[in-house]
mmCIF file of C-alpha atoms in Angstrom:
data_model
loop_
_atom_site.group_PDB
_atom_site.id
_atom_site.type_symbol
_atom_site.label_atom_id
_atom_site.label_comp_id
_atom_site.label_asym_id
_atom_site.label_seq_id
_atom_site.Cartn_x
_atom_site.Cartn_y
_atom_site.Cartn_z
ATOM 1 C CA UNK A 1 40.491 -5.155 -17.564
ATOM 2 C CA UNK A 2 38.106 -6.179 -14.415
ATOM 3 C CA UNK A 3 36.953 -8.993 -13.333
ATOM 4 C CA UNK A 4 33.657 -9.152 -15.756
ATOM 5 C CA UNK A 5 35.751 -8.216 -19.013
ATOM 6 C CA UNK A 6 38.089 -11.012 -18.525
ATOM 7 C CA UNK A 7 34.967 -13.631 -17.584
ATOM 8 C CA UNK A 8 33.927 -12.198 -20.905
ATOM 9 C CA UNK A 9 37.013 -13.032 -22.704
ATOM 10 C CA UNK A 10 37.414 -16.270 -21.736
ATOM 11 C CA UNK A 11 34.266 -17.058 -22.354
ATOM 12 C CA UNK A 12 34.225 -16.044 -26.069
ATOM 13 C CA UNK A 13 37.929 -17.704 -26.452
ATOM 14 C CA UNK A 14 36.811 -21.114 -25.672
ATOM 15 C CA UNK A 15 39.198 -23.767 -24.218
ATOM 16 C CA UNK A 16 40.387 -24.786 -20.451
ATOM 17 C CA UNK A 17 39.646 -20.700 -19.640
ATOM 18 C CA UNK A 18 36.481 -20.695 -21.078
ATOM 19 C CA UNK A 19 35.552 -24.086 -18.932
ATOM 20 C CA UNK A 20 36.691 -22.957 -15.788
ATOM 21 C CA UNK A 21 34.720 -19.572 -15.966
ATOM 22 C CA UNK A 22 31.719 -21.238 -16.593
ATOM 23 C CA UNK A 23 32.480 -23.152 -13.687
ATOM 24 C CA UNK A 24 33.129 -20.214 -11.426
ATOM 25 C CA UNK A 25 30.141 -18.653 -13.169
ATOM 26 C CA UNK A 26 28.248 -21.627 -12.498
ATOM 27 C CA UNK A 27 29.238 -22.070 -8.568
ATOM 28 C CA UNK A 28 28.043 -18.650 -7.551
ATOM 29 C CA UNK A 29 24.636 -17.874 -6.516
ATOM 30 C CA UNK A 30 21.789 -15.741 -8.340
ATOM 31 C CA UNK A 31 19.600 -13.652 -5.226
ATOM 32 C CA UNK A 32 16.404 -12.656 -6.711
ATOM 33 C CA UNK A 33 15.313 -9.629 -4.152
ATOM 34 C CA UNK A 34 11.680 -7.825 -4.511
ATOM 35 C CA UNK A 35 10.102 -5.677 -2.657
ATOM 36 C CA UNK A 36 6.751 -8.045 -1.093
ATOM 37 C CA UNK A 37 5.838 -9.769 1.540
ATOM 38 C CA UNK A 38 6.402 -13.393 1.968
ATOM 39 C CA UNK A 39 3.582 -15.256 0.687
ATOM 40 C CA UNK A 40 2.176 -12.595 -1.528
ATOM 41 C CA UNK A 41 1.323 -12.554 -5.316
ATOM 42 C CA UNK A 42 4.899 -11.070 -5.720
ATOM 43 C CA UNK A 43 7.121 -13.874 -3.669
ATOM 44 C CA UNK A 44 4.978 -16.601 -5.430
ATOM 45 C CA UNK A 45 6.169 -15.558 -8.578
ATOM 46 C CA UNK A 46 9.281 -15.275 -7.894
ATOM 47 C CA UNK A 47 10.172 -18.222 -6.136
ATOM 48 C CA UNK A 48 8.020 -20.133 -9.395
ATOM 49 C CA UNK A 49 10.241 -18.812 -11.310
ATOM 50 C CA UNK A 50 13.353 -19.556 -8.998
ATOM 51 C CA UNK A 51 13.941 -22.994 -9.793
ATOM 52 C CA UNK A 52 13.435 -23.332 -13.615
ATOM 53 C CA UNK A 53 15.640 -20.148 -13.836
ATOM 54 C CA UNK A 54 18.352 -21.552 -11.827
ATOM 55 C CA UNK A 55 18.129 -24.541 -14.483
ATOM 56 C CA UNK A 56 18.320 -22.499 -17.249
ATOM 57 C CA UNK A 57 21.252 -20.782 -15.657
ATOM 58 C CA UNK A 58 22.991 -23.517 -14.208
ATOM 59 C CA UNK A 59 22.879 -21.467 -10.785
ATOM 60 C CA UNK A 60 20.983 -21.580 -7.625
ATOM 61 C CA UNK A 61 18.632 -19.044 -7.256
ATOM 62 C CA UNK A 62 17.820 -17.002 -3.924
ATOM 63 C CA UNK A 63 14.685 -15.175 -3.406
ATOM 64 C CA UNK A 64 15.573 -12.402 -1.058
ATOM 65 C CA UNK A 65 11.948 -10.691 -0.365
ATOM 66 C CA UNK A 66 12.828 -7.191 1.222
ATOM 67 C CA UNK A 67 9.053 -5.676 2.052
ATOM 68 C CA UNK A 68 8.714 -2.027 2.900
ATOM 69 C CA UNK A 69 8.099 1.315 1.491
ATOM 70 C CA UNK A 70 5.677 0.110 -1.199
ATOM 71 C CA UNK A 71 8.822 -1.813 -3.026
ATOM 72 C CA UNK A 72 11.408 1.572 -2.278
ATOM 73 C CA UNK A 73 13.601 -0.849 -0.673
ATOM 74 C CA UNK A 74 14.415 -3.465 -2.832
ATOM 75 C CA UNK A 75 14.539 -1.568 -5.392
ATOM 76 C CA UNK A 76 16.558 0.694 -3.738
ATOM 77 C CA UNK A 77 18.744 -2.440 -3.016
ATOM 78 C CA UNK A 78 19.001 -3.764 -6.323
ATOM 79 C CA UNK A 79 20.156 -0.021 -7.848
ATOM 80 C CA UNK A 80 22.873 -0.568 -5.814
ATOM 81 C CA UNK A 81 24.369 -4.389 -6.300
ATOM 82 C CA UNK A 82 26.695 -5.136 -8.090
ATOM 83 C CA UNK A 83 26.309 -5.045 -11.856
ATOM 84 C CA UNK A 84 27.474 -8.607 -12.794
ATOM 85 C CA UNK A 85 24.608 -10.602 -12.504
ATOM 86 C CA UNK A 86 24.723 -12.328 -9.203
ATOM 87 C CA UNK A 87 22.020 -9.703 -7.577
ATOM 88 C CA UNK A 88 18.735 -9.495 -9.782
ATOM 89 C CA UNK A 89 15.199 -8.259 -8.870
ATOM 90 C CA UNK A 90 11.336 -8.994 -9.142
ATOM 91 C CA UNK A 91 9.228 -5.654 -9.753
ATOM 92 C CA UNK A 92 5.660 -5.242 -10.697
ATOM 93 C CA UNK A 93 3.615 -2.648 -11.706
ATOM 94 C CA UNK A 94 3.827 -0.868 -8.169
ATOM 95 C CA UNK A 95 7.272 0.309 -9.589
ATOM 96 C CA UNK A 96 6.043 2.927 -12.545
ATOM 97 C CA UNK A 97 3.084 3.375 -10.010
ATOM 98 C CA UNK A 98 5.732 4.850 -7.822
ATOM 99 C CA UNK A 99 7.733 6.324 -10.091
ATOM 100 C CA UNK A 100 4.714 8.562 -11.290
ATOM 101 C CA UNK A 101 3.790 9.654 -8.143
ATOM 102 C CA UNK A 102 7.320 11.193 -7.820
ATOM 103 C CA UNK A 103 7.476 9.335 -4.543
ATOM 104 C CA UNK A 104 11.138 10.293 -2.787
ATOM 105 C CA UNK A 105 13.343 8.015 -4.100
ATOM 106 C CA UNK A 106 16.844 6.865 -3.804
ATOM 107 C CA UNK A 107 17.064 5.427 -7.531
ATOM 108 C CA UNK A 108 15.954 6.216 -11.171
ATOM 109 C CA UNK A 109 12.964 3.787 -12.176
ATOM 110 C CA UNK A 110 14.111 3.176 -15.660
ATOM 111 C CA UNK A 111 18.002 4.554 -15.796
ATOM 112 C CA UNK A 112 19.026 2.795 -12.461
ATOM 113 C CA UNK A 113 18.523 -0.238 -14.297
ATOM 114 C CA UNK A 114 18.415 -3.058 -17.251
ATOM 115 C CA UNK A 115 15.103 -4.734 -17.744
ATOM 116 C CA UNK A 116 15.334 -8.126 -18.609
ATOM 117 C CA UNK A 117 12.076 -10.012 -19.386
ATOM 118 C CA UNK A 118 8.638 -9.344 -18.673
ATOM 119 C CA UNK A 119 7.267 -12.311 -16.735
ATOM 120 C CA UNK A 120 3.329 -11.884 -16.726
ATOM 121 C CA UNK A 121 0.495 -9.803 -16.843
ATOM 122 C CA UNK A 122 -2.608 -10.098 -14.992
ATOM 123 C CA UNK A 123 -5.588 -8.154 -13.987
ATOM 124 C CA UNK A 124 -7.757 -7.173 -10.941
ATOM 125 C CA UNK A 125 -11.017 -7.914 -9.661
ATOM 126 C CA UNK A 126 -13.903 -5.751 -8.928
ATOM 127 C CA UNK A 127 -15.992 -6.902 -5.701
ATOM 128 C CA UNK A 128 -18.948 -6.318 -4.138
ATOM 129 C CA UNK A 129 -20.856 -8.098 -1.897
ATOM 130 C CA UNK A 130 -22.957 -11.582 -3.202
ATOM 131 C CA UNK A 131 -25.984 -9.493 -1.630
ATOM 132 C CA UNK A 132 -25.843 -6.184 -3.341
ATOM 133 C CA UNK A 133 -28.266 -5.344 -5.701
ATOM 134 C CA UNK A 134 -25.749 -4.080 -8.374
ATOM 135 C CA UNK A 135 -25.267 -7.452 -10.505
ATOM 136 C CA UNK A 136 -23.177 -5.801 -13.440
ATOM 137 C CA UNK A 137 -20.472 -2.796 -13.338
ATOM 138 C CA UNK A 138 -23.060 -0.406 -15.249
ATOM 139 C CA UNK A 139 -25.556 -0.800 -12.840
ATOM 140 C CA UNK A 140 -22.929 -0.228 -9.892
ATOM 141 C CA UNK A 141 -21.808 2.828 -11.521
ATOM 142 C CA UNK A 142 -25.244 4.605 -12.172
ATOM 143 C CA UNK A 143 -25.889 3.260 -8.532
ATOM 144 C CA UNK A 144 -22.899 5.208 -7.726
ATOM 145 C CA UNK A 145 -23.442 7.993 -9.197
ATOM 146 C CA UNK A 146 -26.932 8.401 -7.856
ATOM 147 C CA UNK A 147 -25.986 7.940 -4.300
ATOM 148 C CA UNK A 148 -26.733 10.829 -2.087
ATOM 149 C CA UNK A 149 -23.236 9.844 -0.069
ATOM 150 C CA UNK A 150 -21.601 9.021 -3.043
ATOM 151 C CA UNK A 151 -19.650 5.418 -2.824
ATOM 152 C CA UNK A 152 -16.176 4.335 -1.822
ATOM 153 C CA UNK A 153 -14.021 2.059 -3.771
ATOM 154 C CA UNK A 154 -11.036 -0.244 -1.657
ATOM 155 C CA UNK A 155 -7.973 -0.804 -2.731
ATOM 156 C CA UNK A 156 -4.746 -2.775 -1.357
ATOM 157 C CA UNK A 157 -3.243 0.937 -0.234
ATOM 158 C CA UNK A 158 -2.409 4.151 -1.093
ATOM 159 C CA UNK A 159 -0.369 4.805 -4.480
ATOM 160 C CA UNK A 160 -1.210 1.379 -5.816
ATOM 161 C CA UNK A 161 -1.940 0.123 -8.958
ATOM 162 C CA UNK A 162 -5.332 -1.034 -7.393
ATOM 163 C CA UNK A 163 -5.921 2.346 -6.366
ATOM 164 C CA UNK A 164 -5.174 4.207 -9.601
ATOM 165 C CA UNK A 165 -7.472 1.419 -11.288
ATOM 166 C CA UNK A 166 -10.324 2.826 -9.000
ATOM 167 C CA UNK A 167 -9.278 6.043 -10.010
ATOM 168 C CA UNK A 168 -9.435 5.344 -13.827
ATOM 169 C CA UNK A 169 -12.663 4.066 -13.014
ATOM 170 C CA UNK A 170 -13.794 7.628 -11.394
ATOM 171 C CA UNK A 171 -12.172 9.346 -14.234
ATOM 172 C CA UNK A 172 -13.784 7.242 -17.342
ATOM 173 C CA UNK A 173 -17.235 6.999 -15.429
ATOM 174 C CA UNK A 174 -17.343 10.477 -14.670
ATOM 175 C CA UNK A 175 -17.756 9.822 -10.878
ATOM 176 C CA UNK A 176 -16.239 10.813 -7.655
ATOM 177 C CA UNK A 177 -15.970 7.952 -5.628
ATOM 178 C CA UNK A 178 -13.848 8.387 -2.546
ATOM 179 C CA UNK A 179 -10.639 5.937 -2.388
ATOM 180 C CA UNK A 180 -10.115 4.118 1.218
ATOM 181 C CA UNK A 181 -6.756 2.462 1.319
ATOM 182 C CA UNK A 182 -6.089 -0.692 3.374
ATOM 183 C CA UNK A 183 -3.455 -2.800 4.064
ATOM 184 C CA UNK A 184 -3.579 -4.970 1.597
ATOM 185 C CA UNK A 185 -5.827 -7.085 -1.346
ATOM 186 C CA UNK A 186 -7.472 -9.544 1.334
ATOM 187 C CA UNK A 187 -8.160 -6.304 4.068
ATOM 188 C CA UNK A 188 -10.236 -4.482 1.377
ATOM 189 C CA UNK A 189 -12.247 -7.434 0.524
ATOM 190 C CA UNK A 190 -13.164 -8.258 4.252
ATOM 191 C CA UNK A 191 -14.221 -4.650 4.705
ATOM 192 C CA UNK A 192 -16.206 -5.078 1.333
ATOM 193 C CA UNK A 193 -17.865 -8.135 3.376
ATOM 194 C CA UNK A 194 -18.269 -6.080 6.465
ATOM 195 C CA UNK A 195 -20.099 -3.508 4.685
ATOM 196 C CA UNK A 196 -17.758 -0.659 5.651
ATOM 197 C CA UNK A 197 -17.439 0.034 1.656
ATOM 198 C CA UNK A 198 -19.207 -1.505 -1.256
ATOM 199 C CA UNK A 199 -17.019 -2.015 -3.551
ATOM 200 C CA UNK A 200 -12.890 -2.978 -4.145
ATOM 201 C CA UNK A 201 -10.436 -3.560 -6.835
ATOM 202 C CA UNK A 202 -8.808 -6.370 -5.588
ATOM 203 C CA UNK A 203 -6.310 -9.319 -6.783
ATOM 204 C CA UNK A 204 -8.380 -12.313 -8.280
ATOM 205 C CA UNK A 205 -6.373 -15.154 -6.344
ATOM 206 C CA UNK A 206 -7.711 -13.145 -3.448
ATOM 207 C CA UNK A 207 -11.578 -12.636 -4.502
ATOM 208 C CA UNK A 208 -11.958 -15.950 -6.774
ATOM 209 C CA UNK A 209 -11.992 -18.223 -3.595
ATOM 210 C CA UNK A 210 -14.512 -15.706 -2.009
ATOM 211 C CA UNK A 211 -16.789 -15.502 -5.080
ATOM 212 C CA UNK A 212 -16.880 -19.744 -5.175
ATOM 213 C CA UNK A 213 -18.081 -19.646 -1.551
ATOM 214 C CA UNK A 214 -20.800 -17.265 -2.165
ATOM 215 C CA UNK A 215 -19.534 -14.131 -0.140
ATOM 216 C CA UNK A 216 -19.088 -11.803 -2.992
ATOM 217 C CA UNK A 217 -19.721 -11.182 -6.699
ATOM 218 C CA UNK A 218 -17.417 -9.944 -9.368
ATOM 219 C CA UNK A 219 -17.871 -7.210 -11.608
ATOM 220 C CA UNK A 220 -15.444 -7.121 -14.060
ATOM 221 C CA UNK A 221 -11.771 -7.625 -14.596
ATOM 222 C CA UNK A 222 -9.656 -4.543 -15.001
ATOM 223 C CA UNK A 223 -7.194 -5.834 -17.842
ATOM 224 C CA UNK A 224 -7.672 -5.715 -22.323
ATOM 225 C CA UNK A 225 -9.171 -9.469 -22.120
ATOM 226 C CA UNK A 226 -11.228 -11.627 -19.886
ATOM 227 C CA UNK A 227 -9.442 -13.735 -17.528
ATOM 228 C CA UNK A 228 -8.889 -17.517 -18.768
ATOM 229 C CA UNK A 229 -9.955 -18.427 -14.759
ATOM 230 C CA UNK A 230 -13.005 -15.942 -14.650
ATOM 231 C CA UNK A 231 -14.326 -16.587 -18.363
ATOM 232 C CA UNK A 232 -17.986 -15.592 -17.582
ATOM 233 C CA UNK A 233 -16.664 -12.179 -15.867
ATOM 234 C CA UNK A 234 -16.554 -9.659 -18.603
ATOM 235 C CA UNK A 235 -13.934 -6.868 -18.630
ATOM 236 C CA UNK A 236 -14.780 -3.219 -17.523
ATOM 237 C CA UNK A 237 -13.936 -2.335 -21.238
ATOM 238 C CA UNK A 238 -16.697 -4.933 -22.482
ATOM 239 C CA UNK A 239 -19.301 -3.806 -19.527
ATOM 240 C CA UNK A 240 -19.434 -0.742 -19.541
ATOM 241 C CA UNK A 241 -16.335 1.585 -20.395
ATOM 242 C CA UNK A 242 -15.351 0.569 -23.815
ATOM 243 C CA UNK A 243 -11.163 1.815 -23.801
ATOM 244 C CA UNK A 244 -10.468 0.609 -19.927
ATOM 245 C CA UNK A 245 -7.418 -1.017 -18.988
ATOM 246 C CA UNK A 246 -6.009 -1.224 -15.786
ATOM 247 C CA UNK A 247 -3.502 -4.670 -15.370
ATOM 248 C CA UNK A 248 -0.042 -5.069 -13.965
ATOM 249 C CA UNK A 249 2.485 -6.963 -14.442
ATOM 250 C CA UNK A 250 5.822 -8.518 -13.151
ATOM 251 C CA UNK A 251 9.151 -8.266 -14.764
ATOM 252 C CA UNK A 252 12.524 -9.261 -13.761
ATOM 253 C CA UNK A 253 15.647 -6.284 -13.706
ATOM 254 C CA UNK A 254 19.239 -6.063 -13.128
ATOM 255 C CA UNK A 255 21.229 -3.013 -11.842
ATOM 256 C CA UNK A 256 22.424 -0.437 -14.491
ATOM 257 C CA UNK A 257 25.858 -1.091 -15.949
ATOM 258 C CA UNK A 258 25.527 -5.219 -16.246
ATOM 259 C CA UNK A 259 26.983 -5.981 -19.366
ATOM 260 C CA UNK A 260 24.776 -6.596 -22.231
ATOM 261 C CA UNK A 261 26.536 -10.265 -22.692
ATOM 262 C CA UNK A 262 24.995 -10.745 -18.813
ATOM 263 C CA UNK A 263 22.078 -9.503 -19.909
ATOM 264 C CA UNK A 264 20.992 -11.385 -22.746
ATOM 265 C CA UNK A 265 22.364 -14.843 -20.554
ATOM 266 C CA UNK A 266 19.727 -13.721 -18.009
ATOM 267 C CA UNK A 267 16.738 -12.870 -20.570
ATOM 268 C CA UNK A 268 17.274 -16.147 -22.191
ATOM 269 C CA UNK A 269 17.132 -17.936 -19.335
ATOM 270 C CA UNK A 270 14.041 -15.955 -17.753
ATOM 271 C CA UNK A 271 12.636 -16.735 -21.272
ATOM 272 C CA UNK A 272 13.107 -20.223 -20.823
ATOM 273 C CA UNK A 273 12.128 -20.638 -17.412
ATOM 274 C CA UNK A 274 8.333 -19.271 -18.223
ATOM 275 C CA UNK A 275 8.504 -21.038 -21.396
ATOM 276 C CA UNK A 276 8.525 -24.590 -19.428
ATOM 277 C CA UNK A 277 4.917 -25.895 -19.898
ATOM 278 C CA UNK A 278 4.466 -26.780 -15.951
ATOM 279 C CA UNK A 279 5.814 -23.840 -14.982
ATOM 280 C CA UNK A 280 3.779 -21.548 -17.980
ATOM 281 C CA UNK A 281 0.594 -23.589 -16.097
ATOM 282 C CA UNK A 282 1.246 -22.493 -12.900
ATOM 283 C CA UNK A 283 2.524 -18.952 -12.868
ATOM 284 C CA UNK A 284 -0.558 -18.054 -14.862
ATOM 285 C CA UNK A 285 -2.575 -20.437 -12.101
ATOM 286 C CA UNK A 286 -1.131 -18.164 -9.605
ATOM 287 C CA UNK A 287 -2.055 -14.727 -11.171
ATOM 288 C CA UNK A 288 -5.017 -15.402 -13.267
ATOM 289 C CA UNK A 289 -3.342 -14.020 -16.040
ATOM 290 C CA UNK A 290 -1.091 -14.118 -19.138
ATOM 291 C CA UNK A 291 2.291 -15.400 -19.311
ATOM 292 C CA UNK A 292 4.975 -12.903 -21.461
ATOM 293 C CA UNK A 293 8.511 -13.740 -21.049
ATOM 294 C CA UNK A 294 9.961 -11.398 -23.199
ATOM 295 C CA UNK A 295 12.738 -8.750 -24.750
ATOM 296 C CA UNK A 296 14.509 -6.226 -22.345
ATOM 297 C CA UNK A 297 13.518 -3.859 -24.696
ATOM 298 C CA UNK A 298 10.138 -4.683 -24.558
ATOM 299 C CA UNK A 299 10.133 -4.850 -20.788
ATOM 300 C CA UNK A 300 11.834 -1.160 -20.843
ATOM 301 C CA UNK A 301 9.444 0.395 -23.372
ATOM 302 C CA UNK A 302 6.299 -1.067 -20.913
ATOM 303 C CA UNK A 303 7.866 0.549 -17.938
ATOM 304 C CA UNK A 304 8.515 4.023 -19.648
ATOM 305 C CA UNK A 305 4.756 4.052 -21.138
ATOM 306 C CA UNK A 306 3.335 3.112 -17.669
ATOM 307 C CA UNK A 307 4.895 5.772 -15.709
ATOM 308 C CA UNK A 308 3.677 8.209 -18.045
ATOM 309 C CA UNK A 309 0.344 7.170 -18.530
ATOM 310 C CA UNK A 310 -0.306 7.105 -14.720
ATOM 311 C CA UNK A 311 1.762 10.286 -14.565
ATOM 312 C CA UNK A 312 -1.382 11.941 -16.363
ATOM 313 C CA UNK A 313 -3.963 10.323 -14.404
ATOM 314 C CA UNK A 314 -2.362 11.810 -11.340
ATOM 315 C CA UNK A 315 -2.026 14.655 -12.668
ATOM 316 C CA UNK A 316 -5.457 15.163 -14.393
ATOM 317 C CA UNK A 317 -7.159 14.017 -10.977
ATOM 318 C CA UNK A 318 -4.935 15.579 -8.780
ATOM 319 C CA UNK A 319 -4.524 12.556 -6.818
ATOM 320 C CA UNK A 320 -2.530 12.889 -3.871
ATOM 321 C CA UNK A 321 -0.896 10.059 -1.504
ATOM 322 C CA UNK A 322 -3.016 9.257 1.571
#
């Protein structure tokens, strides 16, 4: 019997063993590890949701932000800890992004791990300038369309979710406008003000504070519903492509082989962190969005139908990695 089984045991025996493993369960530390830079969408949620998941787990919780390779690395990390709970991980939708471009890959997107809770869901922003003529999305796209040079569309990189929402956009419009990938939400929306490209699908923490100073004016939002922070911004399903959604989302995972009593200890305390009323307020503050805080099950049936579902886009547009 290892280490985990007899934690386990004790556990479920009750008594002075089951006392002092929760206390040795309770002195060691939780590392949350993603794949984002500090400071990003990504670290803010998960050092939100540090604290009140440290409560819930009578732990301290680490966040361990390991940037690079569009998320490769963590995740790459994380596939590899140890399966017993002390090494979890924050992914978003960039994850079955990558996974359906087949990117080269040291892990399995789904069977390298356990999902534990989906955290949020939020959608992206599209921005043009406050002085371009287009004041609603079906105006932009027949302005699009029309254009002898055809337009360009930003997005935070290559072979993000950003990107393939531009290229849902090209494929539900009928259009062909040409992606240009930057490094990062706030690099397409200065070249949006620069005039190097009219339009980008951008984060909304990143374009709201732009649109309330004047500099730019928002389309739509790319998600099912309007945003509760944008309510007078209509979706792109409601403006002008009824059947259009294009959000992400950010859910929390542990490394294949944690045992399921590990795993429903970690859901129910994710479930509880997001559940706190400040904290609800805030994380869906931070991404303009909704806050889930669910099943693993549910979390692992999301994953598997986004991979596939951008799998086809690719496909079907023969979009390739720039």
């Amino acid at each position: 019997m290892n280490r985990r089984d007899l934690l386990a045991a004790a556990l479920a025996a009750g008594g002075p063993w089951a006392r002092r493993a929760q206390a040795q369960e309770a002195a060691r530390t939780v590392t949350l590890i993603h794949g984002f830079a500090p400071g990003g969408p990504a670290d803010g949620i998960a050092r939100l949701v540090a604290g009140p998941l440290g409560e819930a787990l009578h732990q301290t919780v680490v966040v361990d932000p390991r940037p690079g390779a569009g998320g490769n690395i963590a995740a790459a990390t994380l596939s590899r800890a140890n399966p017993d709970g002390s090494v979890i991980g924050l992914v978003t939708g960039g994850h079955a992004v990558t996974a359906a471009f087949g990117r080269n890959q040291n892990y399995e997107p789904i069977d390298d791990f356990e999902p534990l809770s989906q955290l949020v869901r939020y959608a992206f922003v599209l921005v043009v300038r406050a002085d371009n003529p287009a004041r609603d999305l079906a105006t932009a796209l027949r302005t699009a369309g029309a254009s002898r040079n055809g337009w360009q569309f930003g997005s935070a990189g290559s072979g993000t979710t950003q990107h393939l929402a531009g290229e849902l956009l090209n494929s539900m419009a009928g259009l062909q406008m040409v992606h240009v990938p930057y490094r990062g939400d706030a690099a397409s929306i200065t070249a949006v003000l620069t005039g190097e490209i009219p339009l980008a699908i951008t984060a909304a923490n990143v374009a709201i504070p732009m649109q309330q100073s004047g500099q730019v004016h928002l389309l739509a939002t790319t998600g099912q519903n309007r945003s509760v922070g944008l309510p007078d911004v209509p979706t792109v399903s409601e403006a002008a492509l009824p059947g259009y959604d294009a959000a992400t989302w950010a859910g929390l995972l542990a490394p294949r082989g944690t045992p399921r009593a590990v795993v429903a200890r970690l859901n129910a305390a994710a479930v509880a962190a997001v559940r706190d009323s400040s904290v609800r307020t805030r994380l869906a503050d931070l991404v303009d969005g909704e806050v889930v805080g669910g099943t693993p099950e549910a979390l692992r049936e999301l994953m598997t139908g986004e991979i596939a579902r951008w799998r086809s886009l690719i496909r079907d547009r023969r979009i390739a990695l720039e």
